[in-house]
Amino acid sequence: MSPVVLQNPGPLLSQLVAAQRLEEETVCDPQIERWADALVTCANQLPGCLIWPVGAPAERIAGVATARARGRIEVGLWNAPVVGRTVLVFAVAGVTPLSLTLTAEQLRRRGAGGVHACGIAITGVAAAAGINSFRSLSELADAVSAAAA
């Protein structure tokens, strides 16, 4: 696919297009396996957590993570019970943390015990409300790669 060239894009539109391109790249082979392994590592740091993907790219990566973990992780569907559960919200990219904060708010209203988050390239996540902790999968992926080498 040829890249789209924008005429006079503003800074926010440029960031949004860059985030969308990153999402496209992350779900391609072999990158998707790298991100899936990082997601499994992150989930293992919160024993018994329910992974909650936000967006189609996150759902694809979570699917690969499920297969690679061979039953050691659990991915929630929209109707999964969350009462008392620790939930790990996962998004790939965003120019704001809004998708994470809105999802965390919904999960808390449904009774989640704790809501943590992870992502590959989420801007402004340090100020995200309602999230107990955030892990960068970029950092985890680098650590997983270094440990495997």
Coordinates of C-alpha atoms in Angstrom, one line a residue:
M1 CA 0.0 0.0 0.0
S2 CA 1.4 3.4 -0.9
P3 CA 1.7 6.0 1.9
V4 CA -0.9 8.8 2.0
V5 CA 0.6 12.2 1.6
L6 CA -1.3 14.9 3.5
Q7 CA -1.4 18.5 2.3
N8 CA -0.6 20.9 5.2
P9 CA -1.4 18.5 8.1
G10 CA -1.6 20.0 11.6
P11 CA 0.4 18.5 14.5
L12 CA -2.5 16.5 15.9
L13 CA -3.5 15.1 12.5
S14 CA 0.2 14.2 11.8
Q15 CA 0.3 12.4 15.2
L16 CA -2.9 10.5 14.5
V17 CA -1.7 9.3 11.1
A18 CA 1.6 8.2 12.6
A19 CA -0.3 6.3 15.3
Q20 CA -2.4 4.6 12.7
R21 CA 0.7 3.6 10.7
L22 CA 2.3 2.2 13.8
E23 CA -0.9 0.1 14.4
E24 CA -0.6 -1.3 10.9
E25 CA 3.0 -2.2 11.4
T26 CA 2.5 -3.9 14.7
V27 CA 0.1 -6.5 13.4
C28 CA 2.4 -7.6 10.6
D29 CA 4.7 -10.6 10.8
P30 CA 7.2 -10.8 12.6
Q31 CA 6.4 -7.7 14.7
I32 CA 3.1 -9.1 15.9
E33 CA 5.0 -12.0 17.7
R34 CA 7.3 -9.5 19.4
W35 CA 4.4 -7.5 20.8
A36 CA 2.5 -10.7 21.7
D37 CA 5.5 -11.9 23.8
A38 CA 5.8 -8.5 25.5
L39 CA 2.1 -8.6 26.3
V40 CA 2.4 -12.1 27.8
T41 CA 5.4 -10.9 29.9
C42 CA 3.4 -7.9 31.1
A43 CA 0.3 -10.0 32.0
N44 CA 2.6 -12.5 33.9
Q45 CA 3.6 -9.5 36.2
L46 CA -0.1 -9.3 37.2
P47 CA -0.9 -12.9 38.1
G48 CA -4.4 -14.0 37.2
C49 CA -5.2 -10.7 35.3
L50 CA -7.7 -10.5 32.6
I51 CA -6.3 -8.8 29.4
W52 CA -8.7 -6.4 27.9
P53 CA -7.7 -5.3 24.4
V54 CA -8.9 -1.9 23.1
G55 CA -9.1 -1.7 19.3
A56 CA -8.7 -4.1 16.5
P57 CA -4.8 -4.1 16.5
A58 CA -4.8 -4.8 20.2
E59 CA -7.3 -7.7 19.7
R60 CA -5.1 -9.2 17.0
I61 CA -2.0 -9.0 19.2
A62 CA -3.9 -10.4 22.1
G63 CA -5.0 -13.4 20.0
V64 CA -1.4 -14.2 19.1
A65 CA -0.5 -13.8 22.7
T66 CA -3.2 -16.3 23.7
A67 CA -1.8 -18.8 21.3
R68 CA 1.8 -18.3 22.3
A69 CA 1.0 -18.4 26.0
R70 CA -0.7 -21.8 25.6
G71 CA -3.4 -21.1 28.3
R72 CA -1.2 -19.1 30.7
I73 CA -3.1 -15.9 30.0
E74 CA -6.8 -15.0 29.7
V75 CA -8.2 -12.4 27.3
G76 CA -11.6 -10.9 28.1
L77 CA -14.5 -10.4 25.7
W78 CA -16.9 -7.5 26.2
N79 CA -19.3 -9.6 28.2
A80 CA -16.7 -11.2 30.4
P81 CA -17.3 -11.0 34.2
V82 CA -14.8 -8.6 35.8
V83 CA -16.1 -8.2 39.4
G84 CA -13.1 -8.4 41.7
R85 CA -10.7 -9.1 38.9
T86 CA -7.5 -7.4 38.1
V87 CA -7.7 -6.2 34.5
L88 CA -4.9 -5.3 32.2
V89 CA -6.2 -2.9 29.5
F90 CA -4.1 -3.0 26.3
A91 CA -4.0 -0.5 23.5
V92 CA -1.5 -0.3 20.7
A93 CA -1.2 3.4 19.9
G94 CA -2.9 6.6 20.7
V95 CA -2.3 10.4 20.6
T96 CA -4.1 10.6 24.0
P97 CA -4.8 8.0 26.7
L98 CA -8.5 8.5 26.2
S99 CA -9.2 5.0 25.0
L100 CA -7.5 3.6 28.1
T101 CA -9.2 5.9 30.6
L102 CA -12.7 5.4 29.2
T103 CA -12.2 1.6 29.2
A104 CA -10.8 1.7 32.8
E105 CA -13.8 3.8 33.9
Q106 CA -16.2 1.3 32.4
L107 CA -14.4 -1.7 33.9
R108 CA -14.4 0.0 37.4
R109 CA -18.2 0.6 37.1
R110 CA -18.6 -3.1 36.3
G111 CA -16.7 -4.0 39.5
A112 CA -13.1 -4.6 38.4
G113 CA -10.8 -4.9 41.4
G114 CA -7.9 -3.1 39.8
V115 CA -7.2 -1.7 36.4
H116 CA -3.7 -1.5 35.0
A117 CA -2.8 -0.7 31.4
C118 CA -0.1 -1.3 28.8
G119 CA 0.5 -0.1 25.3
I120 CA 3.1 0.3 22.6
A121 CA 2.9 4.1 21.9
I122 CA 0.3 5.9 24.0
T123 CA 0.9 9.7 24.4
G124 CA 0.1 11.3 27.8
V125 CA -0.5 8.2 29.7
A126 CA 1.3 9.5 32.8
A127 CA -1.7 11.7 33.4
A128 CA -4.3 9.0 32.8
A129 CA -7.0 8.9 35.5
G130 CA -8.3 5.6 36.9
I131 CA -5.4 3.5 36.0
N132 CA -3.3 1.8 38.8
S133 CA -0.2 1.5 36.7
F134 CA 1.0 1.6 33.1
R135 CA 3.7 -0.5 31.4
S136 CA 5.3 0.3 28.0
L137 CA 5.3 -2.8 25.8
S138 CA 8.2 -1.2 23.8
E139 CA 10.4 -1.4 26.9
L140 CA 9.2 -4.9 27.7
A141 CA 9.7 -6.1 24.1
D142 CA 13.3 -4.8 24.2
A143 CA 13.9 -6.7 27.5
V144 CA 12.4 -9.9 26.2
S145 CA 14.5 -9.7 23.1
A146 CA 17.7 -9.1 25.1
A147 CA 16.9 -12.0 27.4
A148 CA 16.4 -14.3 24.5
A149 CA 19.7 -13.4 22.9

